[in-house]
mmCIF file of C-alpha atoms in Angstrom:
data_model
loop_
_atom_site.group_PDB
_atom_site.id
_atom_site.type_symbol
_atom_site.label_atom_id
_atom_site.label_comp_id
_atom_site.label_asym_id
_atom_site.label_seq_id
_atom_site.Cartn_x
_atom_site.Cartn_y
_atom_site.Cartn_z
ATOM 1 C CA MET A 1 146.899 9.952 136.665
ATOM 2 C CA ARG A 2 145.255 12.357 134.264
ATOM 3 C CA ARG A 3 146.885 12.758 130.927
ATOM 4 C CA PRO A 4 148.124 16.313 130.350
ATOM 5 C CA PHE A 5 146.024 18.336 127.960
ATOM 6 C CA ARG A 6 147.736 19.232 124.739
ATOM 7 C CA TRP A 7 146.495 21.461 121.957
ATOM 8 C CA ARG A 8 146.197 19.550 118.738
ATOM 9 C CA LEU A 9 145.851 21.067 115.346
ATOM 10 C CA PRO A 10 142.663 20.059 113.523
ATOM 11 C CA ARG A 11 143.133 17.593 110.726
ATOM 12 C CA VAL A 12 141.722 18.868 107.451
ATOM 13 C CA ILE A 13 140.656 16.341 104.868
ATOM 14 C CA TRP A 14 140.334 17.536 101.295
ATOM 15 C CA ILE A 15 138.227 15.373 98.974
ATOM 16 C CA HIS A 16 138.627 16.371 95.399
ATOM 17 C CA TRP A 17 135.865 15.343 93.034
ATOM 18 C CA THR A 18 136.052 15.859 89.342
ATOM 19 C CA PRO A 19 132.767 15.412 87.441
ATOM 20 C CA GLY A 20 132.984 13.036 84.566
ATOM 21 C CA ARG A 21 136.023 11.301 85.918
ATOM 22 C CA SER A 22 135.383 7.660 86.802
ATOM 23 C CA LYS A 23 138.862 6.864 87.993
ATOM 24 C CA ARG A 24 139.156 7.072 91.780
ATOM 25 C CA PRO A 25 142.341 7.813 93.654
ATOM 26 C CA LYS A 26 144.180 4.783 94.895
ATOM 27 C CA ASP A 27 143.830 5.665 98.571
ATOM 28 C CA TRP A 28 140.129 6.594 98.524
ATOM 29 C CA LYS A 29 139.196 3.926 101.095
ATOM 30 C CA ARG A 30 141.779 5.249 103.542
ATOM 31 C CA ARG A 31 140.538 8.807 103.115
ATOM 32 C CA LEU A 32 136.973 7.764 103.910
ATOM 33 C CA ARG A 33 138.082 5.963 107.069
ATOM 34 C CA VAL A 34 140.025 9.015 108.240
ATOM 35 C CA ALA A 35 136.990 11.223 107.637
ATOM 36 C CA GLY A 36 134.847 8.842 109.747
ATOM 37 C CA ILE A 37 132.524 7.852 106.899
ATOM 38 C CA ASP A 38 131.414 4.293 106.553
ATOM 39 C CA ARG A 39 131.225 3.475 102.885
ATOM 40 C CA GLU A 40 128.719 0.701 103.565
ATOM 41 C CA LYS A 41 126.098 3.093 105.011
ATOM 42 C CA PRO A 42 124.245 5.750 102.966
ATOM 43 C CA PHE A 43 125.403 9.346 103.491
ATOM 44 C CA GLN A 44 123.374 11.362 106.077
ATOM 45 C CA PRO A 45 123.500 15.182 106.382
ATOM 46 C CA PHE A 46 124.786 16.829 109.523
ATOM 47 C CA LEU A 47 122.176 17.211 112.307
ATOM 48 C CA PRO A 48 122.723 18.919 115.685
ATOM 49 C CA LYS A 49 122.902 16.629 118.653
ATOM 50 C CA ARG A 50 120.507 18.917 120.660
ATOM 51 C CA ILE A 51 117.644 21.072 119.414
ATOM 52 C CA PRO A 52 118.186 24.797 120.470
ATOM 53 C CA TRP A 53 114.777 25.268 122.060
ATOM 54 C CA THR A 54 115.797 28.583 123.737
ATOM 55 C CA SER A 55 116.735 30.267 120.483
ATOM 56 C CA LEU A 56 113.700 28.898 118.726
ATOM 57 C CA GLY A 57 111.474 30.153 121.565
ATOM 58 C CA LEU A 58 112.953 33.676 121.393
ATOM 59 C CA TYR A 59 112.537 33.821 117.630
ATOM 60 C CA ALA A 60 108.951 32.633 117.903
ATOM 61 C CA GLY A 61 108.178 35.200 120.624
ATOM 62 C CA VAL A 62 109.566 38.110 118.583
ATOM 63 C CA LEU A 63 107.688 37.021 115.466
ATOM 64 C CA GLY A 64 104.473 36.583 117.446
ATOM 65 C CA LEU A 65 104.788 40.054 119.022
ATOM 66 C CA ALA A 66 105.450 41.606 115.628
ATOM 67 C CA GLY A 67 102.371 39.883 114.269
ATOM 68 C CA ILE A 68 100.183 41.148 117.104
ATOM 69 C CA ILE A 69 101.380 44.721 116.575
ATOM 70 C CA PHE A 70 100.967 44.452 112.821
ATOM 71 C CA PHE A 71 97.397 43.147 112.933
ATOM 72 C CA ASN A 72 95.962 44.865 116.054
ATOM 73 C CA VAL A 73 97.529 48.359 116.232
ATOM 74 C CA PRO A 74 95.685 50.791 113.930
ATOM 75 C CA ALA A 75 97.684 52.706 111.384
ATOM 76 C CA ARG A 76 98.592 56.320 112.212
ATOM 77 C CA THR A 77 96.889 58.884 110.033
ATOM 78 C CA GLY A 78 98.196 62.290 109.086
ATOM 79 C CA PRO A 79 101.567 63.470 107.817
ATOM 80 C CA ALA A 80 104.589 61.393 108.705
ATOM 81 C CA LEU A 81 107.234 62.945 110.943
ATOM 82 C CA PRO A 82 110.919 62.667 110.092
ATOM 83 C CA VAL A 83 113.291 60.849 112.372
ATOM 84 C CA THR A 84 114.338 64.128 113.981
ATOM 85 C CA GLY A 85 110.743 65.362 114.210
ATOM 86 C CA HIS A 86 110.825 65.449 118.019
ATOM 87 C CA VAL A 87 113.408 68.224 118.004
ATOM 88 C CA GLY A 88 111.739 71.521 118.870
ATOM 89 C CA ILE A 89 108.240 70.135 119.471
ATOM 90 C CA PRO A 90 106.880 71.892 122.622
ATOM 91 C CA THR A 91 105.277 68.703 123.972
ATOM 92 C CA LYS A 92 108.702 67.086 124.427
ATOM 93 C CA THR A 93 110.437 67.969 127.675
ATOM 94 C CA SER A 94 114.157 68.328 127.896
ATOM 95 C CA TRP A 95 116.457 66.781 130.465
ATOM 96 C CA LEU A 96 116.799 70.155 132.185
ATOM 97 C CA SER A 97 113.018 70.632 132.330
ATOM 98 C CA ARG A 98 112.504 67.231 133.951
ATOM 99 C CA ASN A 99 115.199 67.845 136.548
ATOM 100 C CA LEU A 100 113.927 71.312 137.414
ATOM 101 C CA GLU A 101 110.488 69.769 137.876
ATOM 102 C CA LYS A 102 111.992 67.323 140.358
ATOM 103 C CA TRP A 103 113.749 70.139 142.209
ATOM 104 C CA LYS A 104 110.550 72.058 142.914
ATOM 105 C CA ASN A 105 110.492 70.844 146.502
ATOM 106 C CA ASN A 106 113.976 72.252 147.078
ATOM 107 C CA ARG A 107 113.369 75.653 145.546
ATOM 108 C CA SER A 108 115.775 77.584 147.783
ATOM 109 C CA THR A 109 118.706 75.511 146.560
ATOM 110 C CA LEU A 110 117.682 76.009 142.951
ATOM 111 C CA ILE A 111 117.330 79.790 143.355
ATOM 112 C CA SER A 112 120.704 80.106 145.095
ATOM 113 C CA TRP A 113 122.277 78.093 142.272
ATOM 114 C CA LEU A 114 120.651 80.231 139.569
ATOM 115 C CA ASP A 115 121.526 83.462 141.406
ATOM 116 C CA GLN A 116 125.204 83.045 140.640
ATOM 117 C CA GLY A 117 124.697 82.819 136.876
ATOM 118 C CA LEU A 118 121.325 84.486 136.300
ATOM 119 C CA PRO A 119 120.640 87.816 138.036
ATOM 120 C CA LEU A 120 116.935 87.598 137.180
ATOM 121 C CA ALA A 121 116.435 84.749 139.636
ATOM 122 C CA LYS A 122 116.888 87.028 142.635
ATOM 123 C CA ILE A 123 113.600 88.860 141.994
ATOM 124 C CA SER A 124 111.675 85.754 142.983
ATOM 125 C CA LYS A 125 113.049 85.880 146.522
ATOM 126 C CA GLU A 126 110.472 88.487 147.450
ATOM 127 C CA SER A 127 107.712 85.916 146.949
ATOM 128 C CA SER A 128 107.260 83.060 149.401
ATOM 129 C CA HIS A 129 105.173 81.109 146.906
ATOM 130 C CA PRO A 130 106.625 79.122 143.992
ATOM 131 C CA PHE A 131 105.651 79.831 140.460
ATOM 132 C CA SER A 132 106.262 78.105 137.147
ATOM 133 C CA TRP A 133 109.697 78.308 135.567
ATOM 134 C CA HIS A 134 109.907 78.270 131.774
ATOM 135 C CA ILE A 135 113.263 76.971 130.640
ATOM 136 C CA ARG A 136 113.325 78.741 127.298
ATOM 137 C CA SER A 137 112.539 82.090 128.943
ATOM 138 C CA ILE A 138 115.336 81.635 131.475
ATOM 139 C CA ILE A 139 117.837 80.685 128.770
ATOM 140 C CA MET A 140 116.861 83.645 126.569
ATOM 141 C CA THR A 141 117.256 86.027 129.502
ATOM 142 C CA ALA A 142 120.601 84.494 130.431
ATOM 143 C CA LEU A 143 121.851 84.936 126.859
ATOM 144 C CA ALA A 144 120.665 88.539 126.878
ATOM 145 C CA ASP A 145 122.493 89.161 130.170
ATOM 146 C CA ILE A 146 125.693 87.593 128.845
ATOM 147 C CA SER A 147 125.706 89.237 125.420
ATOM 148 C CA GLY A 148 124.096 92.528 126.425
ATOM 149 C CA ILE A 149 121.786 92.294 123.389
ATOM 150 C CA GLU A 150 118.056 91.736 123.230
ATOM 151 C CA LEU A 151 118.035 88.690 120.969
ATOM 152 C CA ASN A 152 114.375 89.288 120.071
ATOM 153 C CA SER A 153 115.156 92.726 118.658
ATOM 154 C CA LEU A 154 116.590 92.733 115.138
ATOM 155 C CA GLU A 155 117.350 96.445 115.424
ATOM 156 C CA ARG A 156 119.521 95.933 118.527
ATOM 157 C CA ILE A 157 121.426 93.074 116.872
ATOM 158 C CA LEU A 158 122.118 95.130 113.733
ATOM 159 C CA ARG A 159 123.222 98.146 115.775
ATOM 160 C CA THR A 160 125.692 95.924 117.629
ATOM 161 C CA GLU A 161 127.109 94.318 114.479
ATOM 162 C CA ILE A 162 127.152 97.582 112.466
ATOM 163 C CA PRO A 163 128.253 100.393 114.841
ATOM 164 C CA ALA A 164 127.435 103.095 112.260
ATOM 165 C CA LEU A 165 123.732 102.308 112.629
ATOM 166 C CA SER A 166 123.784 103.553 116.218
ATOM 167 C CA GLN A 167 124.223 107.097 114.833
ATOM 168 C CA VAL A 168 121.048 106.791 112.746
ATOM 169 C CA PRO A 169 117.888 107.679 114.709
ATOM 170 C CA SER A 170 115.162 105.076 114.559
ATOM 171 C CA ARG A 171 111.686 105.866 113.308
ATOM 172 C CA VAL A 172 110.279 106.232 116.806
ATOM 173 C CA GLU A 173 113.222 108.350 117.974
ATOM 174 C CA GLY A 174 112.883 110.559 114.918
ATOM 175 C CA LEU A 175 109.202 111.189 115.578
ATOM 176 C CA THR A 176 109.846 111.914 119.212
ATOM 177 C CA ALA A 177 112.837 114.177 118.812
ATOM 178 C CA HIS A 178 112.281 116.023 115.545
ATOM 179 C CA SER A 179 108.557 115.961 114.806
ATOM 180 C CA ARG A 180 105.861 118.203 116.131
ATOM 181 C CA PRO A 181 103.207 116.697 118.422
ATOM 182 C CA LEU A 182 100.489 115.020 116.407
ATOM 183 C CA PRO A 183 97.013 116.566 116.585
ATOM 184 C CA ARG A 184 94.611 114.881 118.987
ATOM 185 C CA PRO A 185 92.510 112.368 117.039
ATOM 186 C CA LYS A 186 88.730 112.648 117.242
ATOM 187 C CA GLU A 187 88.491 109.050 118.367
ATOM 188 C CA GLN A 188 90.261 110.022 121.571
ATOM 189 C CA ASP A 189 87.341 112.306 122.486
ATOM 190 C CA ALA A 190 84.564 109.835 121.665
ATOM 191 C CA ILE A 191 81.647 109.630 124.110
ATOM 192 C CA ASP A 192 79.321 106.787 125.052
ATOM 193 C CA ALA A 193 76.545 107.894 127.413
ATOM 194 C CA ASN A 194 76.264 104.378 128.865
ATOM 195 C CA LEU A 195 79.831 104.376 130.192
ATOM 196 C CA PRO A 196 80.365 105.013 133.909
ATOM 197 C CA GLY A 197 81.997 108.258 135.041
ATOM 198 C CA ASP A 198 83.976 110.992 133.273
ATOM 199 C CA GLN A 199 80.883 112.092 131.348
ATOM 200 C CA GLY A 200 80.883 108.862 129.346
ATOM 201 C CA ARG A 201 84.193 109.457 127.590
ATOM 202 C CA VAL A 202 85.580 106.347 125.916
ATOM 203 C CA TRP A 203 89.096 107.398 126.908
ATOM 204 C CA ALA A 204 88.689 108.500 130.506
ATOM 205 C CA GLU A 205 91.601 110.684 131.625
ATOM 206 C CA LEU A 206 92.069 111.254 135.351
ATOM 207 C CA GLY A 207 94.982 113.635 135.721
ATOM 208 C CA ALA A 208 97.661 114.927 133.378
ATOM 209 C CA LYS A 209 100.454 112.702 132.095
ATOM 210 C CA PRO A 210 98.947 109.411 133.259
ATOM 211 C CA LEU A 211 101.311 106.849 134.744
ATOM 212 C CA VAL A 212 98.846 103.925 134.727
ATOM 213 C CA GLY A 213 96.828 102.741 131.745
ATOM 214 C CA ILE A 214 93.795 100.432 132.032
ATOM 215 C CA TYR A 215 91.850 98.573 129.359
ATOM 216 C CA GLN A 216 89.579 95.520 129.145
ATOM 217 C CA THR A 217 90.105 92.904 126.440
ATOM 218 C CA HIS A 218 86.938 90.981 127.365
ATOM 219 C CA SER A 219 84.880 94.093 127.868
ATOM 220 C CA HIS A 220 81.566 92.154 127.990
ATOM 221 C CA GLU A 221 82.582 89.991 130.966
ATOM 222 C CA ALA A 222 79.856 90.490 133.580
ATOM 223 C CA PHE A 223 78.815 89.062 136.958
ATOM 224 C CA TRP A 224 75.860 86.721 137.478
ATOM 225 C CA PRO A 225 74.450 88.381 140.644
ATOM 226 C CA ALA A 226 74.119 91.687 138.736
ATOM 227 C CA LEU A 227 72.481 90.192 135.644
ATOM 228 C CA PRO A 228 68.788 89.352 135.101
ATOM 229 C CA LYS A 229 67.822 85.806 136.054
ATOM 230 C CA ASN A 230 67.053 84.815 132.466
ATOM 231 C CA SER A 231 70.494 85.833 131.142
ATOM 232 C CA PRO A 232 71.918 83.012 128.999
ATOM 233 C CA THR A 233 75.580 83.929 129.572
ATOM 234 C CA ALA A 234 77.664 86.018 131.960
ATOM 235 C CA TYR A 235 78.284 88.656 129.286
ATOM 236 C CA SER A 236 76.629 92.013 128.923
ATOM 237 C CA THR A 237 76.894 95.384 127.213
ATOM 238 C CA ASP A 238 75.496 97.124 130.263
ATOM 239 C CA TRP A 239 78.886 98.512 131.270
ATOM 240 C CA SER A 240 77.881 99.097 134.884
ATOM 241 C CA LYS A 241 77.709 95.314 135.354
ATOM 242 C CA THR A 242 80.937 94.388 133.579
ATOM 243 C CA VAL A 243 84.685 94.575 134.052
ATOM 244 C CA VAL A 244 84.549 98.054 132.489
ATOM 245 C CA GLN A 245 82.935 99.224 135.739
ATOM 246 C CA VAL A 246 85.632 97.390 137.718
ATOM 247 C CA GLY A 247 88.341 99.124 135.688
ATOM 248 C CA TRP A 248 86.697 102.492 136.315
ATOM 249 C CA TRP A 249 86.691 101.858 140.076
ATOM 250 C CA LEU A 250 90.385 101.029 139.913
ATOM 251 C CA ALA A 251 91.087 104.225 137.971
ATOM 252 C CA GLN A 252 89.143 106.283 140.538
ATOM 253 C CA ASP A 253 90.918 104.731 143.536
ATOM 254 C CA LEU A 254 94.338 105.271 142.000
ATOM 255 C CA ASN A 255 93.512 108.865 141.133
ATOM 256 C CA ASN A 256 92.278 109.478 144.688
ATOM 257 C CA ARG A 257 95.777 108.461 145.814
ATOM 258 C CA GLY A 258 97.395 111.065 143.587
ATOM 259 C CA ILE A 259 98.177 108.849 140.571
ATOM 260 C CA ALA A 260 97.230 109.996 137.086
ATOM 261 C CA VAL A 261 95.335 107.291 135.195
ATOM 262 C CA VAL A 262 93.825 106.760 131.760
ATOM 263 C CA GLN A 263 91.180 104.084 131.165
ATOM 264 C CA SER A 264 90.266 102.911 127.694
ATOM 265 C CA ARG A 265 86.605 101.833 127.565
ATOM 266 C CA VAL A 266 86.806 100.704 123.922
ATOM 267 C CA ASP A 267 84.538 97.717 123.272
ATOM 268 C CA ASN A 268 87.130 95.102 122.289
ATOM 269 C CA MET A 269 84.449 92.393 122.091
ATOM 270 C CA SER A 270 82.357 94.191 119.493
ATOM 271 C CA GLN A 271 83.343 91.536 116.927
ATOM 272 C CA GLY A 272 82.978 88.609 119.351
ATOM 273 C CA LEU A 273 85.123 86.721 121.826
ATOM 274 C CA LEU A 274 87.678 85.174 119.451
ATOM 275 C CA PRO A 275 88.968 88.389 117.810
ATOM 276 C CA SER A 276 88.939 90.308 121.117
ATOM 277 C CA TYR A 277 92.699 90.017 121.710
ATOM 278 C CA ASN A 278 93.404 91.287 118.221
ATOM 279 C CA GLU A 279 91.145 94.267 118.915
ATOM 280 C CA SER A 280 92.695 94.928 122.321
ATOM 281 C CA TYR A 281 96.170 94.721 120.782
ATOM 282 C CA HIS A 282 95.395 97.809 118.694
ATOM 283 C CA THR A 283 93.667 99.439 121.668
ATOM 284 C CA ALA A 284 96.754 98.989 123.839
ATOM 285 C CA LYS A 285 99.026 100.269 121.071
ATOM 286 C CA ARG A 286 96.907 103.415 120.710
ATOM 287 C CA LEU A 287 96.944 103.903 124.468
ATOM 288 C CA LEU A 288 100.747 103.725 124.580
ATOM 289 C CA LYS A 289 101.028 105.998 121.548
ATOM 290 C CA TRP A 290 98.627 108.660 122.801
ATOM 291 C CA TYR A 291 99.872 108.530 126.398
ATOM 292 C CA PRO A 292 103.651 107.915 126.271
ATOM 293 C CA THR A 293 103.989 108.601 130.014
ATOM 294 C CA VAL A 294 102.216 105.325 130.883
ATOM 295 C CA HIS A 295 104.584 102.857 132.604
ATOM 296 C CA ILE A 296 102.058 100.400 134.031
ATOM 297 C CA LEU A 297 99.499 98.876 131.658
ATOM 298 C CA LEU A 298 96.727 96.712 133.139
ATOM 299 C CA ASP A 299 94.255 94.462 131.325
ATOM 300 C CA ILE A 300 91.315 93.826 133.697
ATOM 301 C CA HIS A 301 89.458 90.489 133.570
ATOM 302 C CA ARG A 302 87.327 88.221 135.708
ATOM 303 C CA SER A 303 87.673 84.433 135.792
ATOM 304 C CA ASP A 304 85.171 81.593 135.307
ATOM 305 C CA LYS A 305 86.254 79.685 138.407
ATOM 306 C CA PRO A 306 83.827 78.552 141.150
ATOM 307 C CA LEU A 307 82.790 81.017 143.819
ATOM 308 C CA ASP A 308 84.793 79.346 146.604
ATOM 309 C CA GLU A 309 88.014 79.834 144.614
ATOM 310 C CA THR A 310 87.385 83.505 143.807
ATOM 311 C CA THR A 311 86.112 84.709 147.181
ATOM 312 C CA ALA A 312 87.836 85.279 150.515
ATOM 313 C CA VAL A 313 86.947 86.965 153.782
ATOM 314 C CA ILE A 314 89.325 89.907 154.191
ATOM 315 C CA HIS A 315 89.090 91.915 157.404
ATOM 316 C CA GLY A 316 85.672 90.386 158.044
ATOM 317 C CA VAL A 317 84.256 91.296 154.619
ATOM 318 C CA LYS A 318 83.681 89.023 151.616
ATOM 319 C CA THR A 319 86.102 90.140 148.916
ATOM 320 C CA ALA A 320 86.890 88.927 145.422
ATOM 321 C CA ARG A 321 90.291 87.317 145.059
ATOM 322 C CA ILE A 322 92.979 88.582 142.672
ATOM 323 C CA LEU A 323 95.280 86.697 140.304
ATOM 324 C CA LEU A 324 98.191 88.295 138.412
ATOM 325 C CA ILE A 325 98.869 86.626 135.054
ATOM 326 C CA VAL A 326 102.257 87.019 133.381
ATOM 327 C CA GLY A 327 102.836 85.913 129.794
ATOM 328 C CA SER A 328 106.213 84.461 128.844
ATOM 329 C CA ASN A 329 108.153 84.005 125.606
ATOM 330 C CA LYS A 330 107.776 80.247 125.535
ATOM 331 C CA LEU A 331 105.724 80.226 122.323
ATOM 332 C CA LEU A 332 106.298 83.690 120.846
ATOM 333 C CA PRO A 333 108.914 86.391 121.517
ATOM 334 C CA ASN A 334 108.190 88.579 124.525
ATOM 335 C CA PRO A 335 111.190 90.734 125.449
ATOM 336 C CA TYR A 336 109.481 92.240 128.514
ATOM 337 C CA TRP A 337 108.298 89.127 130.341
ATOM 338 C CA HIS A 338 110.924 89.347 133.094
ATOM 339 C CA GLN A 339 110.098 93.009 133.786
ATOM 340 C CA ASN A 340 106.393 92.150 133.881
ATOM 341 C CA LEU A 341 107.134 89.324 136.275
ATOM 342 C CA GLU A 342 109.127 91.609 138.526
ATOM 343 C CA LEU A 343 106.234 94.079 138.669
ATOM 344 C CA ALA A 344 103.787 91.251 139.441
ATOM 345 C CA ILE A 345 105.992 90.051 142.307
ATOM 346 C CA HIS A 346 106.068 93.542 143.838
ATOM 347 C CA ILE A 347 102.282 93.949 143.561
ATOM 348 C CA ALA A 348 101.677 90.482 145.031
ATOM 349 C CA HIS A 349 104.072 91.238 147.898
ATOM 350 C CA HIS A 350 102.149 94.387 148.858
ATOM 351 C CA LEU A 351 98.775 92.669 148.448
ATOM 352 C CA ARG A 352 99.800 89.953 150.925
ATOM 353 C CA SER A 353 100.700 92.562 153.513
ATOM 354 C CA ILE A 354 97.630 94.754 152.878
ATOM 355 C CA ALA A 355 95.004 91.994 152.562
ATOM 356 C CA PRO A 356 96.278 88.524 153.541
ATOM 357 C CA GLY A 357 94.436 85.812 151.641
ATOM 358 C CA ILE A 358 93.254 87.999 148.781
ATOM 359 C CA LEU A 359 95.440 86.298 146.185
ATOM 360 C CA GLN A 360 94.217 83.243 144.285
ATOM 361 C CA GLY A 361 96.598 80.363 144.852
ATOM 362 C CA ASP A 362 100.167 81.589 144.593
ATOM 363 C CA GLY A 363 99.019 84.983 143.340
ATOM 364 C CA ILE A 364 101.075 84.815 140.119
ATOM 365 C CA ASP A 365 100.317 82.572 137.169
ATOM 366 C CA MET A 366 102.967 82.365 134.451
ATOM 367 C CA VAL A 367 101.522 81.185 131.148
ATOM 368 C CA PRO A 368 103.138 80.385 127.777
ATOM 369 C CA TYR A 369 100.932 82.911 125.966
ATOM 370 C CA ARG A 370 101.735 86.610 125.630
ATOM 371 C CA TYR A 371 98.292 88.223 126.032
ATOM 372 C CA ASN A 372 99.647 91.383 124.313
ATOM 373 C CA GLN A 373 102.230 91.819 127.078
ATOM 374 C CA GLN A 374 104.997 92.094 124.483
ATOM 375 C CA LEU A 375 103.997 95.705 123.815
ATOM 376 C CA ALA A 376 105.746 97.340 126.764
ATOM 377 C CA PRO A 377 107.398 96.603 130.105
ATOM 378 C CA GLY A 378 105.047 96.763 133.070
ATOM 379 C CA ASP A 379 102.152 95.128 131.208
ATOM 380 C CA LEU A 380 99.991 92.746 133.274
ATOM 381 C CA LEU A 381 96.718 90.852 132.995
ATOM 382 C CA ILE A 382 94.782 90.906 136.274
ATOM 383 C CA GLU A 383 91.813 88.693 137.101
ATOM 384 C CA ILE A 384 89.630 90.212 139.819
ATOM 385 C CA GLY A 385 87.107 87.735 141.142
ATOM 386 C CA GLY A 386 84.911 85.563 138.974
ATOM 387 C CA ALA A 387 81.543 85.465 137.270
ATOM 388 C CA TYR A 388 79.795 84.484 140.535
ATOM 389 C CA ASN A 389 81.104 87.379 142.618
ATOM 390 C CA THR A 390 78.954 90.384 143.442
ATOM 391 C CA LEU A 391 79.846 93.906 142.416
ATOM 392 C CA ALA A 392 80.358 94.762 146.094
ATOM 393 C CA GLU A 393 82.977 92.019 146.417
ATOM 394 C CA GLU A 394 84.668 93.357 143.284
ATOM 395 C CA ARG A 395 84.665 96.860 144.741
ATOM 396 C CA TYR A 396 86.430 95.762 147.927
ATOM 397 C CA ALA A 397 89.087 93.893 145.943
ATOM 398 C CA VAL A 398 89.735 96.870 143.663
ATOM 399 C CA ASN A 399 90.311 99.098 146.681
ATOM 400 C CA ASP A 400 93.010 96.760 148.026
ATOM 401 C CA LEU A 401 94.577 96.424 144.566
ATOM 402 C CA ALA A 402 94.779 100.205 144.230
ATOM 403 C CA LYS A 403 96.575 100.392 147.585
ATOM 404 C CA ALA A 404 99.146 97.827 146.451
ATOM 405 C CA ILE A 405 99.750 99.541 143.080
ATOM 406 C CA SER A 406 100.113 102.958 144.714
ATOM 407 C CA GLN A 407 102.670 101.482 147.103
ATOM 408 C CA VAL A 408 104.612 100.031 144.150
ATOM 409 C CA ILE A 409 104.606 103.454 142.480
ATOM 410 C CA HIS A 410 105.599 105.169 145.706
ATOM 411 C CA ASP A 411 108.577 102.819 146.079
ATOM 412 C CA LYS A 412 109.381 103.165 142.334
ATOM 413 C CA GLN A 413 109.207 99.404 141.838
ATOM 414 C CA TYR A 414 107.879 99.643 138.295
ATOM 415 C CA PRO A 415 109.721 99.692 134.918
ATOM 416 C CA SER A 416 110.793 103.200 134.027
#
């Protein structure tokens, strides 16, 4: 029969030792026996009965790994980041970004979910092709819809917080309402004999009160089949072989359909390729200032992609493909990106019905850069073909693009 287990209190033995005192207590032999110490044997320190090999192995592994990292991994150069340095860095993706990326395959569910809280999402239903979603842009638009304030506009915020400011006309409103029309600048009547059409005027006006404005940031972009064989690059100042000619064809086709157009043929690449967007920024601002009736502003480009990506057979004819590029506010403020996107969706919708297959890829490419599209609503960058397309292929594509834009204007699907 097993003896019942009983809890026993530990027995504590106190051995008091006073240095310099030779007299021992009377019961010192009994105390040693109780403590389990044999007075005949020398004292031995406590040693574990088993060596903890597992713990020792883990400690050795951690120390070895730390040594490998310390001696083999090179030191990082450059400024040190704080602990919270990852906050706000564009290369880091948020939890929402990663989940939206996973939901790309089930886009209809995502759009229906966003439709209830974000009215902007419904404009994408007209397109059967997916395009990139930028989380910051969606959030900024949602906040603007909820608050009713353009958060990128300091003037709108101040007018909301200080109601008295709404009675004070802004500088632009004051010029428009109370000032006399400014005299026409001489620059607006400049002439370059090498420019195509309209007697070589740098600012070609086709009709009164133009509704569409056209300019070319990379005005030297040309096409290899039209250039001499010994040309080092696909750039030229012979305007009849560049995107300036393409923009002029677009202006002519739109005007033939009853739409007033102005085309700026200012050489925005006169200082080189890098400062071209700075030059075209001022060109676009002058265009909007001199022609306030413009509601659609187009920057015409050509791409550097291979010929098979920029060419399609449309109605039995080789035609250059078209890509609509929309800048967002992911890196810099762009209060008009959603209106530009809406216009691009309408143009792409009509292009698919007019010339199936003419669009490159999905037809719309949303990019984090602005490309001067923050200047006004209805501002788009359009790539027509590439450097390896012929001028004839460009001409066919421009004709189809003009049909789509005229249909958008006819249906009043542009920002007003």
